[in-house]
Tab-separated table of C-alpha atoms and ligand atoms in Angstrom:
chain	number	residue	atom	x	y	z
A	1	UNK	CA	38.551	81.797	219.258
A	2	UNK	CA	39.692	78.292	219.735
A	3	UNK	CA	39.693	76.065	216.478
A	4	UNK	CA	37.779	72.839	217.108
A	5	UNK	CA	39.155	69.321	216.180
A	6	UNK	CA	36.815	66.340	214.941
A	7	UNK	CA	38.130	63.250	217.565
A	8	UNK	CA	36.920	59.504	215.910
A	9	UNK	CA	38.435	57.205	217.735
A	10	UNK	CA	36.513	54.614	219.293
A	11	UNK	CA	39.467	52.526	221.794
A	12	UNK	CA	36.964	55.074	224.822
A	13	UNK	CA	40.864	55.449	226.368
A	14	UNK	CA	42.579	57.318	224.137
A	15	UNK	CA	39.529	58.869	222.377
A	16	UNK	CA	40.129	60.334	226.090
A	17	UNK	CA	43.429	61.235	226.469
A	18	UNK	CA	43.314	62.521	222.804
A	19	UNK	CA	40.409	65.124	224.314
A	20	UNK	CA	42.421	66.410	227.646
A	21	UNK	CA	45.236	66.391	225.362
A	22	UNK	CA	44.165	69.066	223.206
A	23	UNK	CA	42.340	71.013	225.983
A	24	UNK	CA	44.630	72.119	227.394
A	25	UNK	CA	46.354	72.684	224.175
A	26	UNK	CA	43.554	75.819	224.186
A	27	UNK	CA	41.888	73.524	221.670
A	28	UNK	CA	37.708	73.465	221.299
A	29	UNK	CA	37.202	69.429	221.615
A	30	UNK	CA	34.204	66.954	219.983
A	31	UNK	CA	34.756	63.165	219.698
A	32	UNK	CA	32.199	60.136	217.753
A	33	UNK	CA	33.243	56.232	218.669
A	34	UNK	CA	32.109	55.768	214.775
A	35	UNK	CA	31.340	56.238	211.241
A	36	UNK	CA	28.484	57.182	210.983
A	37	UNK	CA	28.366	59.918	214.403
A	38	UNK	CA	31.927	61.411	212.811
A	39	UNK	CA	29.732	62.008	209.727
A	40	UNK	CA	26.829	63.656	211.499
A	41	UNK	CA	28.398	65.614	214.131
A	42	UNK	CA	31.688	67.125	211.376
A	43	UNK	CA	28.240	68.407	209.589
A	44	UNK	CA	27.036	69.651	212.272
A	45	UNK	CA	30.015	71.877	214.331
A	46	UNK	CA	32.086	72.262	211.456
A	47	UNK	CA	35.394	71.564	212.635
A	48	UNK	CA	38.569	72.408	211.970
A	49	UNK	CA	40.023	69.444	211.821
A	50	UNK	CA	39.425	65.867	212.104
A	51	UNK	CA	41.360	63.341	213.685
A	52	UNK	CA	40.601	59.464	212.242
A	53	UNK	CA	41.054	56.096	212.901
A	54	UNK	CA	41.345	53.795	210.539
A	55	UNK	CA	39.538	50.986	212.929
A	56	UNK	CA	35.836	51.998	213.121
A	57	UNK	CA	33.519	49.266	214.346
A	58	UNK	CA	31.076	49.781	211.384
A	59	UNK	CA	32.239	51.489	208.462
A	60	UNK	CA	36.206	52.792	208.391
A	61	UNK	CA	37.994	55.557	208.294
A	62	UNK	CA	39.102	55.019	204.811
A	63	UNK	CA	35.361	55.152	203.829
A	64	UNK	CA	33.915	58.158	206.587
A	65	UNK	CA	36.921	59.751	204.596
A	66	UNK	CA	35.417	59.488	201.835
A	67	UNK	CA	31.916	60.637	202.593
A	68	UNK	CA	33.659	63.974	203.864
A	69	UNK	CA	35.718	64.189	201.397
A	70	UNK	CA	32.141	64.903	198.842
A	71	UNK	CA	31.611	68.135	200.576
A	72	UNK	CA	34.111	69.243	202.938
A	73	UNK	CA	38.073	70.786	202.687
A	74	UNK	CA	39.049	70.235	206.488
A	75	UNK	CA	41.712	68.560	206.992
A	76	UNK	CA	42.857	64.932	207.932
A	77	UNK	CA	45.332	63.393	209.437
A	78	UNK	CA	44.478	59.781	210.068
A	79	UNK	CA	45.048	57.116	212.906
A	80	UNK	CA	46.776	54.265	211.561
A	81	UNK	CA	47.798	50.805	212.894
A	82	UNK	CA	49.150	48.682	210.377
A	83	UNK	CA	50.926	48.582	207.659
A	84	UNK	CA	49.085	47.792	204.880
A	85	UNK	CA	46.604	50.846	205.739
A	86	UNK	CA	49.758	53.524	206.158
A	87	UNK	CA	49.876	52.400	202.148
A	88	UNK	CA	46.850	53.295	201.622
A	89	UNK	CA	46.890	56.042	203.340
A	90	UNK	CA	50.259	57.267	201.824
A	91	UNK	CA	48.537	56.607	198.024
A	92	UNK	CA	46.632	58.993	199.265
A	93	UNK	CA	43.099	56.708	198.323
A	94	UNK	CA	41.254	59.102	200.991
A	95	UNK	CA	42.019	62.632	200.805
A	96	UNK	CA	43.623	62.489	203.681
A	97	UNK	CA	46.132	65.453	204.543
A	98	UNK	CA	48.972	62.999	206.641
A	99	UNK	CA	48.667	60.423	209.479
A	100	UNK	CA	50.432	58.816	212.241
A	101	UNK	CA	50.718	55.454	212.975
A	102	UNK	CA	49.711	54.361	216.038
A	103	UNK	CA	51.625	53.969	219.123
A	104	UNK	CA	52.135	57.663	218.697
A	105	UNK	CA	53.348	60.183	220.854
A	106	UNK	CA	51.465	63.070	222.846
A	107	UNK	CA	54.164	64.766	221.753
A	108	UNK	CA	54.200	63.763	218.034
A	109	UNK	CA	50.074	64.278	217.770
A	110	UNK	CA	50.439	67.849	218.745
A	111	UNK	CA	52.983	69.089	216.841
A	112	UNK	CA	51.318	67.435	213.884
A	113	UNK	CA	47.614	68.823	214.838
A	114	UNK	CA	48.974	72.255	215.131
A	115	UNK	CA	51.331	71.371	211.800
A	116	UNK	CA	48.304	71.110	209.489
A	117	UNK	CA	46.984	73.742	210.826
A	118	UNK	CA	49.023	75.994	209.727
A	119	UNK	CA	49.680	74.752	206.236
A	120	UNK	CA	45.672	75.358	205.921
A	121	UNK	CA	46.147	78.641	207.519
A	122	UNK	CA	48.101	80.091	205.238
A	123	UNK	CA	46.278	78.829	202.300
A	124	UNK	CA	43.256	80.118	203.850
A	125	UNK	CA	45.295	83.022	203.244
A	126	UNK	CA	47.238	82.205	199.956
A	127	UNK	CA	43.515	81.491	198.554
A	128	UNK	CA	41.578	85.099	200.134
A	129	UNK	CA	44.645	87.175	198.650
A	130	UNK	CA	44.206	85.654	195.283
A	131	UNK	CA	40.090	86.424	196.040
A	132	UNK	CA	40.588	90.179	196.354
A	133	UNK	CA	42.966	90.863	194.456
A	134	UNK	CA	42.545	89.519	190.823
A	135	UNK	CA	44.567	86.056	191.412
A	136	UNK	CA	47.719	86.481	192.746
A	137	UNK	CA	49.782	84.007	194.513
A	138	UNK	CA	52.315	86.692	196.985
A	139	UNK	CA	54.490	82.918	197.839
A	140	UNK	CA	57.312	85.140	199.878
A	141	UNK	CA	59.232	86.812	196.419
A	142	UNK	CA	57.371	84.096	193.959
A	143	UNK	CA	54.012	86.043	192.850
A	144	UNK	CA	51.893	84.117	190.318
A	145	UNK	CA	49.890	87.012	188.424
A	146	UNK	CA	46.396	84.819	187.195
A	147	UNK	CA	45.173	87.540	185.840
A	148	UNK	CA	47.625	88.174	183.533
A	149	UNK	CA	48.945	84.473	182.778
A	150	UNK	CA	52.786	86.503	184.931
A	151	UNK	CA	54.553	84.796	187.001
A	152	UNK	CA	57.339	86.089	188.516
A	153	UNK	CA	60.723	85.695	190.660
A	154	UNK	CA	61.959	89.022	192.616
A	155	UNK	CA	59.568	91.345	189.842
A	156	UNK	CA	61.574	89.121	187.438
A	157	UNK	CA	59.531	87.350	184.568
A	158	UNK	CA	59.808	84.392	184.673
A	159	UNK	CA	59.680	82.513	180.880
A	160	UNK	CA	56.837	79.329	181.652
A	161	UNK	CA	56.089	76.522	178.602
A	162	UNK	CA	52.138	76.473	178.451
A	163	UNK	CA	51.988	73.531	180.834
A	164	UNK	CA	54.550	74.711	183.439
A	165	UNK	CA	52.200	77.323	184.049
A	166	UNK	CA	49.094	75.115	184.975
A	167	UNK	CA	51.216	73.283	187.143
A	168	UNK	CA	52.500	76.122	189.073
A	169	UNK	CA	48.844	77.416	189.601
A	170	UNK	CA	47.647	73.859	190.530
A	171	UNK	CA	50.600	73.743	193.035
A	172	UNK	CA	50.202	76.525	194.401
A	173	UNK	CA	45.988	76.559	194.477
A	174	UNK	CA	46.702	73.983	197.082
A	175	UNK	CA	50.058	74.312	198.757
A	176	UNK	CA	49.901	72.403	201.824
A	177	UNK	CA	48.784	69.626	200.859
A	178	UNK	CA	50.200	66.288	199.240
A	179	UNK	CA	49.639	65.748	196.065
A	180	UNK	CA	49.491	62.692	193.902
A	181	UNK	CA	50.558	61.953	191.238
A	182	UNK	CA	48.632	60.820	189.880
A	183	UNK	CA	46.486	63.609	191.013
A	184	UNK	CA	47.848	66.020	188.730
A	185	UNK	CA	47.613	64.088	186.330
A	186	UNK	CA	44.023	64.036	186.025
A	187	UNK	CA	43.264	67.353	187.469
A	188	UNK	CA	46.249	69.050	185.009
A	189	UNK	CA	46.809	67.471	181.905
A	190	UNK	CA	43.038	65.849	182.074
A	191	UNK	CA	41.639	62.329	182.013
A	192	UNK	CA	42.482	61.981	178.399
A	193	UNK	CA	46.010	62.663	178.331
A	194	UNK	CA	47.371	59.090	177.705
A	195	UNK	CA	50.771	60.073	179.718
A	196	UNK	CA	52.166	58.486	182.786
A	197	UNK	CA	53.568	59.953	186.292
A	198	UNK	CA	56.381	61.056	184.998
A	199	UNK	CA	54.734	62.946	182.929
A	200	UNK	CA	54.990	64.481	187.097
A	201	UNK	CA	58.783	64.153	187.142
A	202	UNK	CA	59.274	65.969	184.152
A	203	UNK	CA	57.714	68.953	184.213
A	204	UNK	CA	58.464	69.127	188.546
A	205	UNK	CA	61.972	69.356	187.722
A	206	UNK	CA	61.944	71.409	184.949
A	207	UNK	CA	59.600	73.983	187.164
A	208	UNK	CA	61.952	73.284	189.323
A	209	UNK	CA	64.819	75.402	187.723
A	210	UNK	CA	63.435	78.268	187.467
A	211	UNK	CA	61.518	78.778	190.271
A	212	UNK	CA	63.997	77.443	193.269
A	213	UNK	CA	67.132	78.811	194.924
A	214	UNK	CA	68.884	75.492	194.005
A	215	UNK	CA	66.297	72.915	192.238
A	216	UNK	CA	69.104	70.303	193.995
A	217	UNK	CA	68.194	71.029	197.485
A	218	UNK	CA	63.680	71.953	196.357
A	219	UNK	CA	62.098	74.379	199.206
A	220	UNK	CA	59.148	74.890	197.248
A	221	UNK	CA	58.317	72.235	195.577
A	222	UNK	CA	58.734	68.990	198.280
A	223	UNK	CA	59.139	65.451	197.224
A	224	UNK	CA	57.160	62.851	199.572
A	225	UNK	CA	58.423	59.923	199.132
A	226	UNK	CA	55.643	57.482	197.348
A	227	UNK	CA	53.323	59.360	197.641
A	228	UNK	CA	54.375	62.326	194.679
A	229	UNK	CA	54.778	66.376	195.632
A	230	UNK	CA	53.379	68.664	198.076
A	231	UNK	CA	54.074	72.696	197.172
A	232	UNK	CA	55.010	75.270	200.336
A	233	UNK	CA	55.427	78.738	198.613
B	1	LIG	CA1	40.211	51.982	216.044
């Protein structure tokens, strides 16, 4: 079954070019030219991915993203044109999954779309596995057994501190997503924690020493510059 992509772009020529190219790649495509239509269509067709331009008439892309995020976990790829927009997207205030700066090539766009959809599929598989088998994450040779509070690499149990375990579990549950330090701090440490984002960096470093083959060149917990971290599994 073809994956559905909702294109939200008010410049008609770009909207049509995007639609044409994505259809050509085998995706099912719907379009919207403004924010309200985008929200209505997203709820109606439940797309697998949304391409969301920021500068839209009326409600802007940031607002659309915020509203969609309240009850949809669909991956959102934002299309930005200006530096100050990029700062806000990279800061991930709005919960976008990735962004692309205009002008971009169709090749680049399609590569990003594919990567994002692949990431989501992998994550869904992980989540399904965990539900059917007492919450166990299998991430290559890394296994997190949520029921037993156990983490193993190549069947050897790791000795993790409680917060390292919590952090790893949170990262694994959001595999493929860019997570800001603020978000991690809030979700893993809680609102009442009097610390700052360096707390995260320190725990990530400790965790890397335990789960990365080469902690100096991490393959599992990736640092996304000026944005946060992404867990690759
Ligand atoms: Ca626009």
